XYZ file of C-alpha atoms in Angstrom:
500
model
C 17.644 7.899 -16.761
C 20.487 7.281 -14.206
C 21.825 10.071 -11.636
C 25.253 9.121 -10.839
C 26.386 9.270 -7.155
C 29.978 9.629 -7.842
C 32.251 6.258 -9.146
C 33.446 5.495 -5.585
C 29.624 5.470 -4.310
C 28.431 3.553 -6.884
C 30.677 1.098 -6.000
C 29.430 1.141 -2.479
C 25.714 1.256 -3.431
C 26.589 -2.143 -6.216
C 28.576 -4.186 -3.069
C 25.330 -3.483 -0.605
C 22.969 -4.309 -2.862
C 23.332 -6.665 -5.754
C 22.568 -3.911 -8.615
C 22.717 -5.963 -11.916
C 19.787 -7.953 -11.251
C 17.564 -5.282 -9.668
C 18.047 -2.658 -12.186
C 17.188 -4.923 -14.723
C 14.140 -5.855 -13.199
C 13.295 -1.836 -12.351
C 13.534 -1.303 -15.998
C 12.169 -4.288 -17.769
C 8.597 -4.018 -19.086
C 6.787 -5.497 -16.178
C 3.369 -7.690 -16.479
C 2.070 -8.041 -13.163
C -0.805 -9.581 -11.916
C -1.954 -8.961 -8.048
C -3.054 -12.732 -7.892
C -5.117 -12.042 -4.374
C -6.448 -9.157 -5.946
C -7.143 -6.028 -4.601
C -4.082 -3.834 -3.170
C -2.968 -0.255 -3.892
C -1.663 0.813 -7.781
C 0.354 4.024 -7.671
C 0.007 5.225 -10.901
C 2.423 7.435 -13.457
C 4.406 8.370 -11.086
C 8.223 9.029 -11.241
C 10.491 6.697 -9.134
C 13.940 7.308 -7.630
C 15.648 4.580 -6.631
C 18.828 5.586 -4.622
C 19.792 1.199 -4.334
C 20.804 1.307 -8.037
C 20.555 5.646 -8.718
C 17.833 4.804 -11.181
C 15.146 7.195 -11.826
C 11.995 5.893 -13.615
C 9.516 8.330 -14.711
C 6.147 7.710 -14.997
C 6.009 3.917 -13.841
C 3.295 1.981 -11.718
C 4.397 1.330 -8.026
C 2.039 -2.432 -7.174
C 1.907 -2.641 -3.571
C 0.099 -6.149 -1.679
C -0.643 -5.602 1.464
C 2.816 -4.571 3.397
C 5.044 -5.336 0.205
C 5.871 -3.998 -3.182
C 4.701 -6.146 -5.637
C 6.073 -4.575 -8.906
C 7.126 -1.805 -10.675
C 6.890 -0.967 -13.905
C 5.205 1.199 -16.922
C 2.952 -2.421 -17.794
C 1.371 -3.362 -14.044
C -1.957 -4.998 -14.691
C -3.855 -3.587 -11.834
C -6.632 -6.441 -11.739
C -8.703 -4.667 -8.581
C -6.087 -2.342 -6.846
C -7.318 0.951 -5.763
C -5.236 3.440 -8.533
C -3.959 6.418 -6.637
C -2.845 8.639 -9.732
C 0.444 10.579 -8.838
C 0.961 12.169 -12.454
C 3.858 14.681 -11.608
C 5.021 13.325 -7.919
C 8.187 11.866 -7.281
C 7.787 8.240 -5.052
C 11.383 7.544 -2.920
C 11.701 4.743 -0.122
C 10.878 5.228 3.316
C 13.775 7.631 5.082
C 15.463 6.511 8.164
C 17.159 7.836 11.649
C 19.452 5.864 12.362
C 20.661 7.788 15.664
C 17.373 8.520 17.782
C 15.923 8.653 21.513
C 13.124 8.399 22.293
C 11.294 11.435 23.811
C 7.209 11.208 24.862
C 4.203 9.249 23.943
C 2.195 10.478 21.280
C 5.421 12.383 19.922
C 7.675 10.783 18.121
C 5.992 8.004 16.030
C 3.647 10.795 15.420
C 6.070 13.012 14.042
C 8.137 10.669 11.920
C 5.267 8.522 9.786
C 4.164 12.850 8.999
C 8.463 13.198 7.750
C 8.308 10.092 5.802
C 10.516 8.102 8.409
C 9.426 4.765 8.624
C 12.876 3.078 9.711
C 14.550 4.019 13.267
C 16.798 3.096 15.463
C 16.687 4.074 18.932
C 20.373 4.710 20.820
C 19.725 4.795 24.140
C 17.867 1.090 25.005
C 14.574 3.030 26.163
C 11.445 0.668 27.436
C 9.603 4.048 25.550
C 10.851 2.754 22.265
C 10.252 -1.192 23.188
C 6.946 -0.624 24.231
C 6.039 1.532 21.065
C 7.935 -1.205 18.935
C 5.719 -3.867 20.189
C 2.194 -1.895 19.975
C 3.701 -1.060 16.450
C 4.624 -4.795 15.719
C 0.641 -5.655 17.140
C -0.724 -2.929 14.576
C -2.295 -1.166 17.398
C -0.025 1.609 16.688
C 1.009 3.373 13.377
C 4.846 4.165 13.357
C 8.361 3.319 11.965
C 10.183 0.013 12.179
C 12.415 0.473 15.078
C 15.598 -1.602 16.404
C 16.342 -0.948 19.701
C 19.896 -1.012 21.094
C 21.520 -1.494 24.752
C 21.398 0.812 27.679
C 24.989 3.290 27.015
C 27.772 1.079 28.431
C 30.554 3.882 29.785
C 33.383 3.871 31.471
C 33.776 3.938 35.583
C 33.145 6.734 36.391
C 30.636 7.671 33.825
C 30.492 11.395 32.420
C 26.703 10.465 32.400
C 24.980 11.371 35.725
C 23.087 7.706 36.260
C 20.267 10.201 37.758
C 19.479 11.600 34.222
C 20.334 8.268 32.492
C 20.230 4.429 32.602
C 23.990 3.807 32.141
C 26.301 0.912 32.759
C 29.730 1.173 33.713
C 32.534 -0.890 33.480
C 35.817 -0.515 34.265
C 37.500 -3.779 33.101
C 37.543 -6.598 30.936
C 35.348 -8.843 33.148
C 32.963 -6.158 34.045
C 32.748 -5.107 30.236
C 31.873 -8.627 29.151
C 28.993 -9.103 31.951
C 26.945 -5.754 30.498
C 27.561 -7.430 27.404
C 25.564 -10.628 28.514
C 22.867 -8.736 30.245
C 22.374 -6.244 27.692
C 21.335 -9.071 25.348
C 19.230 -10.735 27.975
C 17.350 -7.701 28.156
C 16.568 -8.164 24.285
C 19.046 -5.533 22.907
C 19.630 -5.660 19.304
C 22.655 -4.146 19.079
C 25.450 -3.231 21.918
C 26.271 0.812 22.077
C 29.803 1.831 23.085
C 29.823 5.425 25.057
C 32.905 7.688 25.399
C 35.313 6.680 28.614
C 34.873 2.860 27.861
C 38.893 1.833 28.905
C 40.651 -0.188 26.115
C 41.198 -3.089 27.902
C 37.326 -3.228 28.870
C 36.676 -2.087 25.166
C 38.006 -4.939 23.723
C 36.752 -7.076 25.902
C 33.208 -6.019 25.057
C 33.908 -6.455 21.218
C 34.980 -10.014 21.807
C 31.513 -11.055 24.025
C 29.696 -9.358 21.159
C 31.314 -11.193 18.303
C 30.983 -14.489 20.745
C 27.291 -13.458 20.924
C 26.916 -12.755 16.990
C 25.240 -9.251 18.132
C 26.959 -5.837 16.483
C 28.290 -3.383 18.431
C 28.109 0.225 17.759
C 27.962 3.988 19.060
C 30.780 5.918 20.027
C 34.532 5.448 19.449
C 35.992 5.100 22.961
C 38.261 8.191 23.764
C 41.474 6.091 24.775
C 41.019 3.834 21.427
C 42.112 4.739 17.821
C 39.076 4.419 15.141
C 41.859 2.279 13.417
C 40.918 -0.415 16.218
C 37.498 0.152 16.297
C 37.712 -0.907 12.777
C 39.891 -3.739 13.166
C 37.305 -5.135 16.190
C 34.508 -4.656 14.026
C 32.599 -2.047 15.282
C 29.734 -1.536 12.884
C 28.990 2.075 13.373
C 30.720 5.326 14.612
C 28.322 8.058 15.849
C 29.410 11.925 15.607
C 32.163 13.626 13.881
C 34.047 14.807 17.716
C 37.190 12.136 17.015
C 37.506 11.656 13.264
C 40.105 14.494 13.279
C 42.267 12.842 15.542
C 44.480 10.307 13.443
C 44.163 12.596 10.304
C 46.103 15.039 12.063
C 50.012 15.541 12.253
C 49.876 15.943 16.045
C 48.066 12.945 16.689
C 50.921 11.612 19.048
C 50.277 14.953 21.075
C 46.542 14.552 20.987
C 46.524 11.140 22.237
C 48.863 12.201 25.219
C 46.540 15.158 26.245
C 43.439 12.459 25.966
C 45.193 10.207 27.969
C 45.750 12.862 31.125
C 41.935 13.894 30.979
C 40.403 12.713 34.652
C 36.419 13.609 34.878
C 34.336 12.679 37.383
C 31.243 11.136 37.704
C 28.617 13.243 35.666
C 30.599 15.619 34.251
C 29.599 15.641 31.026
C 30.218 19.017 30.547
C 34.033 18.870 31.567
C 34.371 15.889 28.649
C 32.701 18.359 26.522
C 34.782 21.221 27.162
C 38.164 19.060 27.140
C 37.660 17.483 24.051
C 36.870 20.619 21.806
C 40.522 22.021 22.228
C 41.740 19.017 21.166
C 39.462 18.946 17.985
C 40.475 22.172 17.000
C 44.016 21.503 17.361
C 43.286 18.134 14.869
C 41.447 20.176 12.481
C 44.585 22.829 11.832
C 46.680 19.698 11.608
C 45.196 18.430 8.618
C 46.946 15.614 7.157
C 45.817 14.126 3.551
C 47.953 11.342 3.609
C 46.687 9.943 7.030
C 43.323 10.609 6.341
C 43.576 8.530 3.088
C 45.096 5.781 4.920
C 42.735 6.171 7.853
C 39.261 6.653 5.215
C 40.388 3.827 3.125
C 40.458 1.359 6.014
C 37.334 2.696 7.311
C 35.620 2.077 3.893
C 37.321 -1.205 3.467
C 35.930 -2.736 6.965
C 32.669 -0.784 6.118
C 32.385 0.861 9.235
C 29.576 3.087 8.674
C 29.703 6.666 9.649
C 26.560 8.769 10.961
C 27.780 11.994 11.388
C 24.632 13.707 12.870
C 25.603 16.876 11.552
C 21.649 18.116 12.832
C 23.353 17.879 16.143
C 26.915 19.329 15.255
C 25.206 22.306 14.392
C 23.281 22.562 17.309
C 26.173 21.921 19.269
C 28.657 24.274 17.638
C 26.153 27.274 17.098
C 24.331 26.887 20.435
C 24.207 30.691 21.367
C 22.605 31.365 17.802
C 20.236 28.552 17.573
C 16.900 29.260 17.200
C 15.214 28.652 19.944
C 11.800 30.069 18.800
C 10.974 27.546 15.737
C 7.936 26.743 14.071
C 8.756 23.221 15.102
C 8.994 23.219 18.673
C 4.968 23.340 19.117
C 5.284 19.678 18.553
C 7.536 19.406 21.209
C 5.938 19.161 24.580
C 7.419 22.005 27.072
C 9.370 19.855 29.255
C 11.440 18.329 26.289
C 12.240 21.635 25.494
C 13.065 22.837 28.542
C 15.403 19.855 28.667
C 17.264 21.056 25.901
C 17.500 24.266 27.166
C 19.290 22.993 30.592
C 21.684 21.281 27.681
C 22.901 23.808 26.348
C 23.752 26.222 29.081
C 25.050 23.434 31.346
C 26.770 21.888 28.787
C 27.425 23.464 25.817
C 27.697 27.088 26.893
C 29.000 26.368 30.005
C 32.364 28.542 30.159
C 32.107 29.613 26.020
C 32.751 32.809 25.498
C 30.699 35.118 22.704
C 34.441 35.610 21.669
C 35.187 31.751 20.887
C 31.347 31.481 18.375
C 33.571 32.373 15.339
C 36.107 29.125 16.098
C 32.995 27.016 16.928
C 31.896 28.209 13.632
C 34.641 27.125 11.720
C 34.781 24.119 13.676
C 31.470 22.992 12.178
C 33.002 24.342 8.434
C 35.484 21.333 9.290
C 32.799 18.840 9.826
C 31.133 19.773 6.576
C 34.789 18.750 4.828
C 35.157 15.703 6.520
C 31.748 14.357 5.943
C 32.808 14.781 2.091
C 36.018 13.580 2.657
C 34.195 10.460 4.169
C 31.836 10.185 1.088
C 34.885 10.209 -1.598
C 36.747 7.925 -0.155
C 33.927 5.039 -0.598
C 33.132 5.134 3.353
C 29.034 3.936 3.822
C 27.466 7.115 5.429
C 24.145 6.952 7.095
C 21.478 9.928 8.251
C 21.264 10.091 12.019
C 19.746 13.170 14.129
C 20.289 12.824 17.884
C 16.725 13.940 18.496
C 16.498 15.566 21.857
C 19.284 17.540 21.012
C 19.180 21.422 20.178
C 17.560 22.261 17.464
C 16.635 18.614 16.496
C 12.956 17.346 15.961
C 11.628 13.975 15.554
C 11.022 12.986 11.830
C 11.606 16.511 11.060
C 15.854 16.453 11.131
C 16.000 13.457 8.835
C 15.179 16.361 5.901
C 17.797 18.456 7.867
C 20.113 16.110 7.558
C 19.865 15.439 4.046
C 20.175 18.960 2.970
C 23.482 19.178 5.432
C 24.795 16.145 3.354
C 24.288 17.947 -0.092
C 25.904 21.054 1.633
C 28.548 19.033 2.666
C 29.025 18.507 -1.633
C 27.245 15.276 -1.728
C 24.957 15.031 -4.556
C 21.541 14.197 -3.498
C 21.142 10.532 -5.097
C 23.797 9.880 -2.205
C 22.967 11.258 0.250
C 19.251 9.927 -0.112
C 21.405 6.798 -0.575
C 22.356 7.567 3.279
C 19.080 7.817 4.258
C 17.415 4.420 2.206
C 19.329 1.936 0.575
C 22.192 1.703 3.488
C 20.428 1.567 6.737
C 18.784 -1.389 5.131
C 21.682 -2.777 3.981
C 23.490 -2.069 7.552
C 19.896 -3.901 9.162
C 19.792 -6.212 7.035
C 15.749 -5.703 5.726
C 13.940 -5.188 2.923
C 13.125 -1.313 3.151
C 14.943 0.822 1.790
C 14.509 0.334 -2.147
C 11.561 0.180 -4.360
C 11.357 -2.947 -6.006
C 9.604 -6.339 -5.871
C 9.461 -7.691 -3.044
C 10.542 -5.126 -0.803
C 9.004 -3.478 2.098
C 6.169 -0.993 0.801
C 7.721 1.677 2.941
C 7.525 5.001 0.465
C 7.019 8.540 0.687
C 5.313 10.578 -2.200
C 6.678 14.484 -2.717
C 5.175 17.161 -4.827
C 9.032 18.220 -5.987
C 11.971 16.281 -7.452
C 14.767 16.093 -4.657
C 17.500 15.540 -7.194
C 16.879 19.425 -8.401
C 16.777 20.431 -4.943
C 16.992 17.912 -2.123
C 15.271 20.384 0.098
C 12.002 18.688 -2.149
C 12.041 16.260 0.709
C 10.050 18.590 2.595
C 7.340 18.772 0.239
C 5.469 15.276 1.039
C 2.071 14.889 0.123
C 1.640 11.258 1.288
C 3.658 8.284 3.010
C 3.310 4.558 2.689
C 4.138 2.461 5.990
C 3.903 -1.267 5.516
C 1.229 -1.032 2.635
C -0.871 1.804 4.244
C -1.546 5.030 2.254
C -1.414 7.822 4.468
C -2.583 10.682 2.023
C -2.027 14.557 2.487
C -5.444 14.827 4.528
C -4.587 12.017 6.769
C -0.991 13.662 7.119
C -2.187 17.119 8.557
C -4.065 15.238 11.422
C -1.559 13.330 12.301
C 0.758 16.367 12.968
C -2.564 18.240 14.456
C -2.903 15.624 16.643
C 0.714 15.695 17.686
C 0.664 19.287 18.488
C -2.614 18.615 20.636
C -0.447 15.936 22.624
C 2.631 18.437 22.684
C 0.573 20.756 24.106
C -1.167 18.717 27.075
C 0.940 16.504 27.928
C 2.200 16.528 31.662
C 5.713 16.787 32.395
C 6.228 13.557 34.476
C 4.989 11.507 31.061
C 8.225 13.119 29.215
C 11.357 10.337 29.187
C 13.282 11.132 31.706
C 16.923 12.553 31.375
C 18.644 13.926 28.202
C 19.454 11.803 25.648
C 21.713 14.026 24.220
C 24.968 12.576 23.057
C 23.710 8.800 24.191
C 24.671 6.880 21.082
């Protein structure tokens, strides 16, 4: 049985990942013998495979130590141990591709219990290396992580360097240097912030490309996502300048972006210049630029994380629960944090009268993110955890069922959360078939019929190991112990909010 993404998205989904060969082998009757013996036979369970948009029902998932061996309805289990999942649903691992890292015992915690077993961590936190290498050393259970650069900003930063670890630069020469030492440091990947200057912005794509490491994060205010394209930027984070060049006053908005002079810090003042100009874009709708704007975005597969988990946050911040089930695995200082985020920041001179355009500003968002989709331009699930209203693990299944709101259909937009951010990493998660990672997560509901099934996990596989539903709940009881005692000072220091 195939569930079609749409024709554009298939297309996508066939140029990441090679389709003809590994449906056929998905589908083939499979003999498989585990020639070491031993490993772990999932058994009559159905698989959905969102690489190729195949769904096999009851099939046998062969996993050898931290890989997939086969998958088929003939797997010869020759000494596994069977785990029968008659009536559960098997996808791959999930993935955040937009995260910061918040307090020990938190986060990896809280995303093997979601089923997120890829991440990648925005803001170049030692937090995140550390936990990468005790995870690496299997002295610690948690995701696969890929750790980017400290934010490199423009001079002076809107990002107080007393509540963050940022870099600025303010020309070519000084743009190329954090380049260099960036990837001294070990950074995977180079992250772009807001009030990077053009000059200094192309600069900094060059040394990357010299230095064969991608560059990604925000598109610079004072360059067109047209360029960031052209340079080869790999990712754009957020939705708060895709209206700008599909709008008819796009001359006028790049003017009034041009006069904007912040000072050091004053994150707030970005944030409150740059929504006018948003709303302005989004009631200048243009079809015919955005076509011409989505369809080079799609060619130069520049993929999009909209981290609409934050947008809603952000644009809904004096209704936003503050009160949720969730937040007892937060400790009290990260949510306190978030708190001083969104009255400094996002409330910050908002009137109760201007909620309704914020509203409809996030209605817009929804559009574009489906706009994005149809024209063939690679999507991929990011949260901003440490944002309002944004959890660890948790937002991933957020984020999905914003996608489907947004009118994508679920194969896609689990698509968004699998198959691409392993194509965009280049690894082997993010599909189940032969030899690929044996990164899974089991559910007790099919997400196709309602993608909020994500929720519903009874079990997650993380480099071969089971973790079954027992195993689960003490993981997230021993999370909420840790939220609950851990000291302030042990918290990572400043918000990451925005830092990708």
């Amino acid at each position: 049985m195939t569930r079609n993404f749409s024709r554009r998205s298939m297309m996508v989904a066939g140029a990441a990942t090679g389709l003809a060969g590994a449906a056929a082998a998905l589908t083939r009757p499979v003999v498989a013998v585990a020639q070491r013996g031993g490993g772990t036979a999932f058994t009559h369970v159905t698989v959905i495979d969102p690489a190729s948009g195949r769904v096999l029902p009851d099939v046998t998932v062969l996993v050898l130590g931290d890989t997939i061996a086969d998958v088929g309805r003939h797997v010869r289990l020759d000494g596994a141990t069977e785990v029968d999942l008659r009536g559960r649903f098997v996808i791959p691992g999930l993935a955040d591709m937009h995260t910061h890292a918040l307090a020990e015992g938190i986060d990896t915690g809280l995303y093997i219990a979601n089923g997120v077993t890829t991440v990648r961590e925005m803001a170049g936190s030692p937090l995140a290396r550390d936990w990468r290498t005790r995870i690496e050393a299997g002295t610690l259970l948690g995701p696969r992580y890929t750790v980017g650069s400290r934010m490199i900003d423009g001079a002076p930063s809107i990002w107080d360097p007393k509540w963050l670890d940022v870099v600025q630069v303010d020309d070519p020469a000084s743009a190329r240097a954090a380049v260099r030492e960036e990837i001294a440091r070990g950074a995977d990947f180079i992250k772009v912030y807001s009030r990077v200057p053009k000059d200094a912005y192309r600069a900094l794509a060059a040394e990357a490309h010299r230095h064969d490491v991608p560059f990604v994060g925000h598109c610079p205010d004072v360059v067109s996502l047209e360029e960031v394209a052209d340079l080869g930027q790999a990712s754009v984070e957020h939705l708060f300048w895709t209206p700008f060049e599909t709008s008819t006053k796009e001359a006028w908005i790049r003017a009034e972006i041009q006069r904007i002079r912040l000072g050091l810090g004053d994150y707030a003042g970005w944030f409150a210049a740059l929504h006018p100009l948003e709303w302005t874009a989004a009631h200048t709708y243009s079809p015919v630029k955005a076509r011409h704007l989505h369809s080079k975005l799609a060619r130069r597969r520049v993929r999009q994380v909209p981290t609409l988990a934050m947008h809603r946050g952000l644009d809904f911040a004096r209704t936003v629960d503050t009160n949720h089930p969730r937040d007892k695995y937060l400790p009290a200082s990260a949510l306190a944090s978030q708190e001083l985020a969104k009255q400094e920041f996002y409330l910050k001179n908002r009137k109760p009268s201007d909620d309704a355009r914020w509203a409809a500003m996030f209605d817009h968002r929804l559009r574009t993110v489906h706009r994005l989709h149809e024209a063939g331009v690679p999507l991929m699930t990011g949260t901003d955890t440490g944002t309002l209203a944004v959890w660890p693990g948790f937002s991933v299944h957020d984020e999905l069922e914003l996608f489907v709101a947004a009118g994508i259909p679920p194969m896609a937009a689990l698509h968004a959360a699998t198959a691409e951010p392993a194509a965009f990493l280049g690894t082997r998660t993010g599909r189940i078939a032969p030899n690929h990672a044996a990164d899974l997560v089991i559910l007790d509901a099919d997400p196709l019929h309602d993608i909020r099934n994500t929720q519903k996990l009874s079990g997650v596989v993380v480099r071969g190991r089971h973790i079954d539903a027992e195993e689960r709940t003490r993981l997230l009881a021993d999370v909420e112990h840790t939220a609950a005692t851990t000291p302030e000072e042990t918290v990572a220091t400043g918000c990451p909010c925005h830092t990708g």
